[in-house]
Amino acid sequence: MTAVQAVLLVLVAAAGSLVALTRDPLRQAMLTGVFGISLALLFLAFQAPDVALSQIGVGGVALPVMILLALAEVRAHERKRDDE
Amino acid sequence: MTRSARMVVFAVSAAGLATLMAVAFAGLPSFGDYSGRYGRIIAQIAIPDRAATNAVTFTAFDVRGVDTMVEEFIVFAAAIAAVALLRHLRGEPEREARPGDVLRPLTSPAVRVMGAALVGPTVVIALNLVAHGAITPGGGFQGGVVLAAGAVILVAAGGRVRLPPDEPPLLAEIVHGAGAAGFVLLGLAGLVFAGAFLDTTWAGHGTPGMLLSAGSIPLLNVATGLEVSGALIVIAAEFLEQEMLAMEPESS
């Protein structure tokens, strides 16, 4: 195992723990993106560029965006209910 | 159960789990060890048999093409489900736009400039990934997701996707349907011209490393790219229609 791989393994573990320990959903959504990108770097370091590209797309972009959109949706519903 | 009793149960379980994990890790093959036969066969036949220099794409679209087709239909079904679940919730607009209304963008000029600067390169990277899927890392799925990310940048930077109440289909809906259908049709072409569903050899061999090589794998990549980008844009647009389009008409 090279030093880069070891460092990235630790980074992924740290980022994953941060996501799990964050309580605010908005912050959690942003950290999910950071976690996704660090996982992509890990895949690249382990010579899996195809998987890394998928991970950048899914973990770095699609998943955080979906969570953000769902959060916006929930908040809109709450606002609407409060208005009534 | 009291807190201390719970802690005891946790401590016992955690110790048991740690022991089992230690035993399991001790029995693992050494780091980087590969004893599978499948991978070696793939590496041997990817270029001589299929002219596909990217063995991963060759595996995804040829060796296990049916799996990939089913995965693609998972994305397809997800988009349909998002439409089915969210569209009936679509509310009436707060009020009709009147002449003299001006649309006030919600984003700052800095965000809009960044968005405009990023969309072009993102789309180029996406097309590059789709086109060279059989040659270099990338492919239809990755390119499709990046293409959809380009659309998300556009919206986040202040573009609009107001879906009219009478709901003509989005272009993305047609695109994702065409991509899913295209994949199946390319599979059937394999059945007709080469004798097996999703056989990719019927479209010719080509020189390994050239843009048009590896049989029908590049075409399958294009179909997948259309499907994935269309589906993700449909899902995002359905969510966006619900809320983020806070760009309601403002009276001037």
CSV table of N, CA, C and O in Angstrom, one decimal, chain B residues 47-144:
chain,number,residue,atom,x,y,z
B,47,ILE,N,-9.0,-6.7,-26.0
B,47,ILE,CA,-8.5,-6.1,-27.2
B,47,ILE,C,-8.4,-7.0,-28.4
B,47,ILE,O,-9.0,-6.6,-29.5
B,48,PRO,N,-7.9,-8.2,-28.3
B,48,PRO,CA,-7.9,-9.1,-29.5
B,48,PRO,C,-9.3,-9.4,-30.0
B,48,PRO,O,-9.5,-9.3,-31.2
B,49,ASP,N,-10.3,-9.7,-29.1
B,49,ASP,CA,-11.6,-10.1,-29.6
B,49,ASP,C,-12.5,-8.9,-29.9
B,49,ASP,O,-13.4,-9.0,-30.8
B,50,ARG,N,-12.4,-7.8,-29.1
B,50,ARG,CA,-13.4,-6.8,-29.2
B,50,ARG,C,-12.8,-5.4,-29.6
B,50,ARG,O,-13.6,-4.5,-29.7
B,51,ALA,N,-11.5,-5.3,-29.6
B,51,ALA,CA,-10.9,-4.0,-29.9
B,51,ALA,C,-11.3,-2.9,-28.9
B,51,ALA,O,-11.3,-1.7,-29.2
B,52,ALA,N,-11.6,-3.3,-27.7
B,52,ALA,CA,-12.0,-2.3,-26.7
B,52,ALA,C,-10.8,-2.2,-25.7
B,52,ALA,O,-10.5,-3.1,-24.9
B,53,THR,N,-10.2,-1.0,-25.8
B,53,THR,CA,-9.0,-0.8,-24.9
B,53,THR,C,-9.4,-0.5,-23.4
B,53,THR,O,-8.6,-0.6,-22.6
B,54,ASN,N,-10.7,-0.1,-23.2
B,54,ASN,CA,-11.2,0.0,-21.9
B,54,ASN,C,-11.9,-1.2,-21.4
B,54,ASN,O,-13.1,-1.4,-21.8
B,55,ALA,N,-11.2,-2.1,-20.7
B,55,ALA,CA,-11.7,-3.4,-20.3
B,55,ALA,C,-13.0,-3.3,-19.5
B,55,ALA,O,-13.8,-4.2,-19.5
B,56,VAL,N,-13.1,-2.2,-18.7
B,56,VAL,CA,-14.2,-2.0,-17.8
B,56,VAL,C,-15.5,-1.8,-18.7
B,56,VAL,O,-16.5,-2.5,-18.4
B,57,THR,N,-15.4,-0.9,-19.7
B,57,THR,CA,-16.6,-0.7,-20.5
B,57,THR,C,-16.9,-2.0,-21.3
B,57,THR,O,-18.1,-2.3,-21.5
B,58,PHE,N,-15.9,-2.7,-21.7
B,58,PHE,CA,-16.1,-3.9,-22.4
B,58,PHE,C,-16.8,-4.9,-21.5
B,58,PHE,O,-17.8,-5.6,-22.0
B,59,THR,N,-16.5,-5.0,-20.3
B,59,THR,CA,-17.1,-5.9,-19.3
B,59,THR,C,-18.6,-5.4,-19.2
B,59,THR,O,-19.5,-6.3,-19.2
B,60,ALA,N,-18.8,-4.1,-19.0
B,60,ALA,CA,-20.1,-3.7,-18.7
B,60,ALA,C,-21.1,-3.8,-19.8
B,60,ALA,O,-22.3,-4.2,-19.6
B,61,PHE,N,-20.6,-3.5,-21.1
B,61,PHE,CA,-21.6,-3.5,-22.2
B,61,PHE,C,-21.5,-4.8,-23.0
B,61,PHE,O,-22.4,-5.0,-23.9
B,62,ASP,N,-20.5,-5.6,-22.8
B,62,ASP,CA,-20.5,-6.8,-23.6
B,62,ASP,C,-20.6,-8.1,-22.8
B,62,ASP,O,-21.6,-8.8,-22.9
B,63,VAL,N,-19.7,-8.3,-21.9
B,63,VAL,CA,-19.7,-9.5,-21.1
B,63,VAL,C,-20.9,-9.6,-20.2
B,63,VAL,O,-21.6,-10.7,-20.2
B,64,ARG,N,-21.2,-8.5,-19.6
B,64,ARG,CA,-22.4,-8.5,-18.8
B,64,ARG,C,-23.4,-7.5,-19.2
B,64,ARG,O,-24.0,-6.7,-18.5
B,65,GLY,N,-23.7,-7.5,-20.5
B,65,GLY,CA,-24.5,-6.5,-21.1
B,65,GLY,C,-25.9,-6.5,-20.6
B,65,GLY,O,-26.5,-5.4,-20.4
B,66,VAL,N,-26.5,-7.7,-20.3
B,66,VAL,CA,-27.9,-7.7,-19.8
B,66,VAL,C,-28.0,-7.1,-18.4
B,66,VAL,O,-28.9,-6.3,-18.2
B,67,ASP,N,-27.0,-7.3,-17.6
B,67,ASP,CA,-27.0,-6.7,-16.3
B,67,ASP,C,-27.0,-5.2,-16.4
B,67,ASP,O,-27.8,-4.5,-15.8
B,68,THR,N,-26.2,-4.6,-17.4
B,68,THR,CA,-26.2,-3.2,-17.6
B,68,THR,C,-27.5,-2.7,-18.1
B,68,THR,O,-27.9,-1.6,-17.6
B,69,MET,N,-28.1,-3.5,-18.9
B,69,MET,CA,-29.5,-3.1,-19.4
B,69,MET,C,-30.4,-3.0,-18.3
B,69,MET,O,-31.2,-2.0,-18.2
B,70,VAL,N,-30.4,-3.9,-17.4
B,70,VAL,CA,-31.3,-3.9,-16.3
B,70,VAL,C,-31.0,-2.7,-15.4
B,70,VAL,O,-31.9,-2.0,-14.9
B,71,GLU,N,-29.7,-2.5,-15.1
B,71,GLU,CA,-29.4,-1.3,-14.3
B,71,GLU,C,-29.9,0.0,-14.9
B,71,GLU,O,-30.4,0.9,-14.2
B,72,GLU,N,-29.8,0.0,-16.3
B,72,GLU,CA,-30.3,1.2,-16.9
B,72,GLU,C,-31.8,1.4,-16.7
B,72,GLU,O,-32.3,2.5,-16.5
B,73,PHE,N,-32.5,0.3,-16.7
B,73,PHE,CA,-33.9,0.4,-16.5
B,73,PHE,C,-34.3,0.7,-15.0
B,73,PHE,O,-35.4,1.2,-14.7
B,74,ILE,N,-33.3,0.5,-14.1
B,74,ILE,CA,-33.5,1.0,-12.7
B,74,ILE,C,-33.6,2.5,-12.7
B,74,ILE,O,-34.4,3.1,-12.1
B,75,VAL,N,-32.6,3.1,-13.5
B,75,VAL,CA,-32.6,4.6,-13.6
B,75,VAL,C,-33.9,5.0,-14.2
B,75,VAL,O,-34.5,6.0,-13.8
B,76,PHE,N,-34.2,4.3,-15.3
B,76,PHE,CA,-35.5,4.7,-16.0
B,76,PHE,C,-36.7,4.6,-15.1
B,76,PHE,O,-37.5,5.6,-15.1
B,77,ALA,N,-36.8,3.6,-14.3
B,77,ALA,CA,-37.9,3.4,-13.4
B,77,ALA,C,-37.9,4.5,-12.3
B,77,ALA,O,-38.9,5.0,-11.9
B,78,ALA,N,-36.7,4.9,-11.9
B,78,ALA,CA,-36.6,5.9,-10.9
B,78,ALA,C,-37.1,7.2,-11.4
B,78,ALA,O,-37.9,7.9,-10.7
B,79,ALA,N,-36.8,7.5,-12.6
B,79,ALA,CA,-37.3,8.8,-13.2
B,79,ALA,C,-38.8,8.7,-13.3
B,79,ALA,O,-39.5,9.7,-13.0
B,80,ILE,N,-39.3,7.6,-13.8
B,80,ILE,CA,-40.8,7.5,-14.0
B,80,ILE,C,-41.5,7.6,-12.6
B,80,ILE,O,-42.5,8.3,-12.4
B,81,ALA,N,-40.9,7.0,-11.6
B,81,ALA,CA,-41.4,7.0,-10.2
B,81,ALA,C,-41.5,8.4,-9.7
B,81,ALA,O,-42.4,8.9,-9.1
B,82,ALA,N,-40.3,9.2,-9.9
B,82,ALA,CA,-40.3,10.6,-9.5
B,82,ALA,C,-41.4,11.4,-10.1
B,82,ALA,O,-42.1,12.2,-9.4
B,83,VAL,N,-41.6,11.2,-11.4
B,83,VAL,CA,-42.6,11.9,-12.1
B,83,VAL,C,-44.0,11.5,-11.5
B,83,VAL,O,-44.8,12.4,-11.2
B,84,ALA,N,-44.2,10.2,-11.4
B,84,ALA,CA,-45.5,9.8,-10.9
B,84,ALA,C,-45.8,10.3,-9.5
B,84,ALA,O,-47.0,10.6,-9.2
B,85,LEU,N,-44.8,10.3,-8.6
B,85,LEU,CA,-45.0,10.7,-7.2
B,85,LEU,C,-45.2,12.2,-7.1
B,85,LEU,O,-46.0,12.7,-6.3
B,86,LEU,N,-44.4,12.9,-7.9
B,86,LEU,CA,-44.3,14.4,-7.6
B,86,LEU,C,-45.3,15.2,-8.5
B,86,LEU,O,-45.7,16.3,-8.1
B,87,ARG,N,-45.6,14.6,-9.6
B,87,ARG,CA,-46.4,15.5,-10.6
B,87,ARG,C,-47.8,15.8,-10.0
B,87,ARG,O,-48.2,16.9,-10.2
B,88,HIS,N,-48.4,14.9,-9.4
B,88,HIS,CA,-49.7,15.1,-8.9
B,88,HIS,C,-49.7,16.1,-7.7
B,88,HIS,O,-50.8,16.7,-7.4
B,89,LEU,N,-48.5,16.3,-7.1
B,89,LEU,CA,-48.4,17.3,-6.0
B,89,LEU,C,-48.3,18.7,-6.6
B,89,LEU,O,-48.3,19.7,-5.8
B,90,ARG,N,-48.0,18.8,-7.9
B,90,ARG,CA,-47.7,20.1,-8.5
B,90,ARG,C,-48.8,21.1,-8.2
B,90,ARG,O,-50.0,20.8,-8.7
B,91,GLY,N,-48.5,22.1,-7.5
B,91,GLY,CA,-49.6,23.1,-7.2
B,91,GLY,C,-49.8,24.0,-8.3
B,91,GLY,O,-49.0,24.2,-9.2
B,92,GLU,N,-50.9,24.7,-8.2
B,92,GLU,CA,-51.2,25.8,-9.1
B,92,GLU,C,-50.2,26.9,-8.8
B,92,GLU,O,-49.7,27.1,-7.7
B,93,PRO,N,-49.8,27.7,-9.8
B,93,PRO,CA,-48.9,28.9,-9.6
B,93,PRO,C,-49.6,29.8,-8.6
B,93,PRO,O,-50.9,29.9,-8.6
B,94,GLU,N,-48.8,30.5,-7.8
B,94,GLU,CA,-49.4,31.4,-6.8
B,94,GLU,C,-50.4,32.4,-7.5
B,94,GLU,O,-51.5,32.6,-7.0
B,95,ARG,N,-50.0,32.9,-8.6
B,95,ARG,CA,-50.9,33.7,-9.4
B,95,ARG,C,-50.4,33.8,-10.8
B,95,ARG,O,-49.3,33.5,-11.0
B,96,GLU,N,-51.3,34.1,-11.7
B,96,GLU,CA,-50.9,34.2,-13.1
B,96,GLU,C,-49.9,35.4,-13.3
B,96,GLU,O,-50.1,36.4,-12.6
B,97,ALA,N,-49.0,35.2,-14.2
B,97,ALA,CA,-48.1,36.3,-14.6
B,97,ALA,C,-48.9,37.4,-15.3
B,97,ALA,O,-49.8,37.0,-16.1
B,98,ARG,N,-48.7,38.6,-15.0
B,98,ARG,CA,-49.4,39.7,-15.7
B,98,ARG,C,-48.5,40.5,-16.6
B,98,ARG,O,-47.3,40.5,-16.3
B,99,PRO,N,-49.0,41.1,-17.6
B,99,PRO,CA,-48.0,41.9,-18.4
B,99,PRO,C,-47.4,43.0,-17.5
B,99,PRO,O,-48.1,43.5,-16.6
B,100,GLY,N,-46.2,43.3,-17.7
B,100,GLY,CA,-45.5,44.2,-16.9
B,100,GLY,C,-44.7,43.6,-15.7
B,100,GLY,O,-43.9,44.3,-15.1
B,101,ASP,N,-45.0,42.3,-15.5
B,101,ASP,CA,-44.2,41.6,-14.5
B,101,ASP,C,-42.7,41.5,-15.0
B,101,ASP,O,-42.5,41.3,-16.2
B,102,VAL,N,-41.8,41.6,-14.1
B,102,VAL,CA,-40.4,41.3,-14.5
B,102,VAL,C,-40.0,40.1,-13.6
B,102,VAL,O,-40.3,40.0,-12.5
B,103,LEU,N,-39.2,39.2,-14.2
B,103,LEU,CA,-38.6,38.1,-13.5
B,103,LEU,C,-37.3,38.6,-12.8
B,103,LEU,O,-36.4,39.0,-13.5
B,104,ARG,N,-37.3,38.5,-11.5
B,104,ARG,CA,-36.1,38.9,-10.8
B,104,ARG,C,-35.3,37.7,-10.5
B,104,ARG,O,-35.8,36.8,-9.7
B,105,PRO,N,-34.1,37.6,-11.0
B,105,PRO,CA,-33.3,36.4,-10.7
B,105,PRO,C,-32.9,36.4,-9.2
B,105,PRO,O,-32.7,37.5,-8.6
B,106,LEU,N,-32.9,35.2,-8.6
B,106,LEU,CA,-32.6,35.1,-7.2
B,106,LEU,C,-31.1,35.0,-6.9
B,106,LEU,O,-30.7,35.1,-5.8
B,107,THR,N,-30.3,34.7,-7.9
B,107,THR,CA,-28.9,34.5,-7.7
B,107,THR,C,-28.1,35.8,-7.9
B,107,THR,O,-28.5,36.7,-8.6
B,108,SER,N,-26.9,35.8,-7.3
B,108,SER,CA,-26.1,37.0,-7.5
B,108,SER,C,-25.4,36.9,-8.8
B,108,SER,O,-25.2,35.9,-9.4
B,109,PRO,N,-24.9,38.1,-9.3
B,109,PRO,CA,-24.1,38.1,-10.6
B,109,PRO,C,-22.9,37.1,-10.6
B,109,PRO,O,-22.7,36.5,-11.5
B,110,ALA,N,-22.3,37.1,-9.4
B,110,ALA,CA,-21.1,36.2,-9.3
B,110,ALA,C,-21.5,34.7,-9.6
B,110,ALA,O,-20.8,34.0,-10.3
B,111,VAL,N,-22.6,34.3,-9.0
B,111,VAL,CA,-23.0,32.9,-9.2
B,111,VAL,C,-23.4,32.7,-10.7
B,111,VAL,O,-23.1,31.7,-11.2
B,112,ARG,N,-24.0,33.7,-11.3
B,112,ARG,CA,-24.5,33.5,-12.7
B,112,ARG,C,-23.3,33.4,-13.6
B,112,ARG,O,-23.2,32.7,-14.5
B,113,VAL,N,-22.2,34.3,-13.3
B,113,VAL,CA,-21.0,34.3,-14.1
B,113,VAL,C,-20.3,32.9,-14.0
B,113,VAL,O,-19.9,32.3,-15.0
B,114,MET,N,-20.2,32.4,-12.8
B,114,MET,CA,-19.6,31.1,-12.6
B,114,MET,C,-20.3,30.0,-13.3
B,114,MET,O,-19.7,29.2,-13.9
B,115,GLY,N,-21.6,30.1,-13.2
B,115,GLY,CA,-22.5,29.1,-13.8
B,115,GLY,C,-22.3,29.1,-15.3
B,115,GLY,O,-22.0,28.0,-15.9
B,116,ALA,N,-22.3,30.3,-15.9
B,116,ALA,CA,-22.1,30.4,-17.3
B,116,ALA,C,-20.8,29.9,-17.8
B,116,ALA,O,-20.6,29.2,-18.8
B,117,ALA,N,-19.7,30.2,-16.9
B,117,ALA,CA,-18.4,29.7,-17.3
B,117,ALA,C,-18.2,28.2,-17.2
B,117,ALA,O,-17.5,27.6,-17.9
B,118,LEU,N,-19.0,27.6,-16.3
B,118,LEU,CA,-18.8,26.2,-16.0
B,118,LEU,C,-19.6,25.3,-16.9
B,118,LEU,O,-19.3,24.1,-17.2
B,119,VAL,N,-20.8,25.8,-17.4
B,119,VAL,CA,-21.7,24.9,-18.2
B,119,VAL,C,-21.0,24.4,-19.4
B,119,VAL,O,-21.0,23.1,-19.7
B,120,GLY,N,-20.3,25.2,-20.2
B,120,GLY,CA,-19.6,24.8,-21.4
B,120,GLY,C,-18.6,23.7,-21.2
B,120,GLY,O,-18.8,22.6,-21.8
B,121,PRO,N,-17.6,23.9,-20.4
B,121,PRO,CA,-16.7,22.8,-20.1
B,121,PRO,C,-17.3,21.5,-19.6
B,121,PRO,O,-16.9,20.4,-20.0
B,122,THR,N,-18.4,21.7,-18.7
B,122,THR,CA,-19.0,20.5,-18.2
B,122,THR,C,-19.6,19.6,-19.3
B,122,THR,O,-19.5,18.4,-19.4
B,123,VAL,N,-20.3,20.3,-20.3
B,123,VAL,CA,-20.9,19.6,-21.4
B,123,VAL,C,-19.9,19.0,-22.2
B,123,VAL,O,-20.0,17.8,-22.7
B,124,VAL,N,-18.8,19.7,-22.5
B,124,VAL,CA,-17.7,19.1,-23.3
B,124,VAL,C,-17.1,17.9,-22.7
B,124,VAL,O,-16.9,16.8,-23.3
B,125,ILE,N,-16.9,17.9,-21.3
B,125,ILE,CA,-16.3,16.8,-20.6
B,125,ILE,C,-17.3,15.6,-20.7
B,125,ILE,O,-16.9,14.5,-21.0
B,126,ALA,N,-18.6,15.9,-20.6
B,126,ALA,CA,-19.6,14.9,-20.6
B,126,ALA,C,-19.6,14.2,-22.0
B,126,ALA,O,-19.6,12.9,-22.1
B,127,LEU,N,-19.6,15.0,-23.1
B,127,LEU,CA,-19.6,14.4,-24.4
B,127,LEU,C,-18.3,13.6,-24.6
B,127,LEU,O,-18.4,12.5,-25.3
B,128,ASN,N,-17.2,14.1,-24.1
B,128,ASN,CA,-15.9,13.4,-24.3
B,128,ASN,C,-16.0,12.0,-23.6
B,128,ASN,O,-15.6,11.0,-24.1
B,129,LEU,N,-16.6,12.0,-22.4
B,129,LEU,CA,-16.7,10.8,-21.6
B,129,LEU,C,-17.5,9.7,-22.3
B,129,LEU,O,-17.2,8.6,-22.4
B,130,VAL,N,-18.7,10.2,-22.9
B,130,VAL,CA,-19.6,9.3,-23.6
B,130,VAL,C,-18.9,8.8,-24.8
B,130,VAL,O,-18.9,7.6,-25.1
B,131,ALA,N,-18.3,9.7,-25.6
B,131,ALA,CA,-17.7,9.3,-26.9
B,131,ALA,C,-16.6,8.3,-26.8
B,131,ALA,O,-16.4,7.4,-27.6
B,132,HIS,N,-15.7,8.5,-25.8
B,132,HIS,CA,-14.5,7.6,-25.6
B,132,HIS,C,-14.7,6.5,-24.6
B,132,HIS,O,-13.7,6.0,-24.1
B,133,GLY,N,-15.9,6.1,-24.3
B,133,GLY,CA,-16.2,5.1,-23.3
B,133,GLY,C,-15.5,3.8,-23.6
B,133,GLY,O,-15.0,3.1,-22.6
B,134,ALA,N,-15.4,3.4,-24.8
B,134,ALA,CA,-14.8,2.1,-25.1
B,134,ALA,C,-13.2,2.2,-25.1
B,134,ALA,O,-12.6,1.1,-25.2
B,135,ILE,N,-12.7,3.4,-25.1
B,135,ILE,CA,-11.2,3.5,-25.3
B,135,ILE,C,-10.5,3.9,-24.0
B,135,ILE,O,-9.6,3.3,-23.6
B,136,THR,N,-11.1,4.9,-23.3
B,136,THR,CA,-10.5,5.4,-22.1
B,136,THR,C,-11.5,5.4,-20.9
B,136,THR,O,-12.7,5.2,-21.2
B,137,PRO,N,-11.1,5.5,-19.7
B,137,PRO,CA,-12.0,5.5,-18.6
B,137,PRO,C,-13.2,6.5,-18.9
B,137,PRO,O,-13.0,7.6,-19.4
B,138,GLY,N,-14.4,6.0,-18.5
B,138,GLY,CA,-15.6,6.8,-18.7
B,138,GLY,C,-16.6,6.0,-19.4
B,138,GLY,O,-16.5,4.7,-19.3
B,139,GLY,N,-17.6,6.6,-20.0
B,139,GLY,CA,-18.6,5.8,-20.7
B,139,GLY,C,-19.9,6.5,-20.6
B,139,GLY,O,-20.0,7.6,-20.0
B,140,GLY,N,-21.0,5.8,-21.0
B,140,GLY,CA,-22.3,6.4,-21.1
B,140,GLY,C,-22.8,6.8,-19.7
B,140,GLY,O,-23.4,7.9,-19.6
B,141,PHE,N,-22.6,6.0,-18.7
B,141,PHE,CA,-23.2,6.3,-17.4
B,141,PHE,C,-22.5,7.6,-16.8
B,141,PHE,O,-23.2,8.5,-16.5
B,142,GLN,N,-21.2,7.5,-16.8
B,142,GLN,CA,-20.4,8.7,-16.2
B,142,GLN,C,-20.7,9.9,-17.0
B,142,GLN,O,-21.0,11.0,-16.4
B,143,GLY,N,-20.7,9.8,-18.3
B,143,GLY,CA,-20.9,11.0,-19.2
B,143,GLY,C,-22.3,11.5,-19.0
B,143,GLY,O,-22.6,12.8,-18.9
B,144,GLY,N,-23.3,10.6,-18.8
B,144,GLY,CA,-24.7,11.0,-18.7
B,144,GLY,C,-24.9,11.8,-17.4
B,144,GLY,O,-25.6,12.8,-17.3
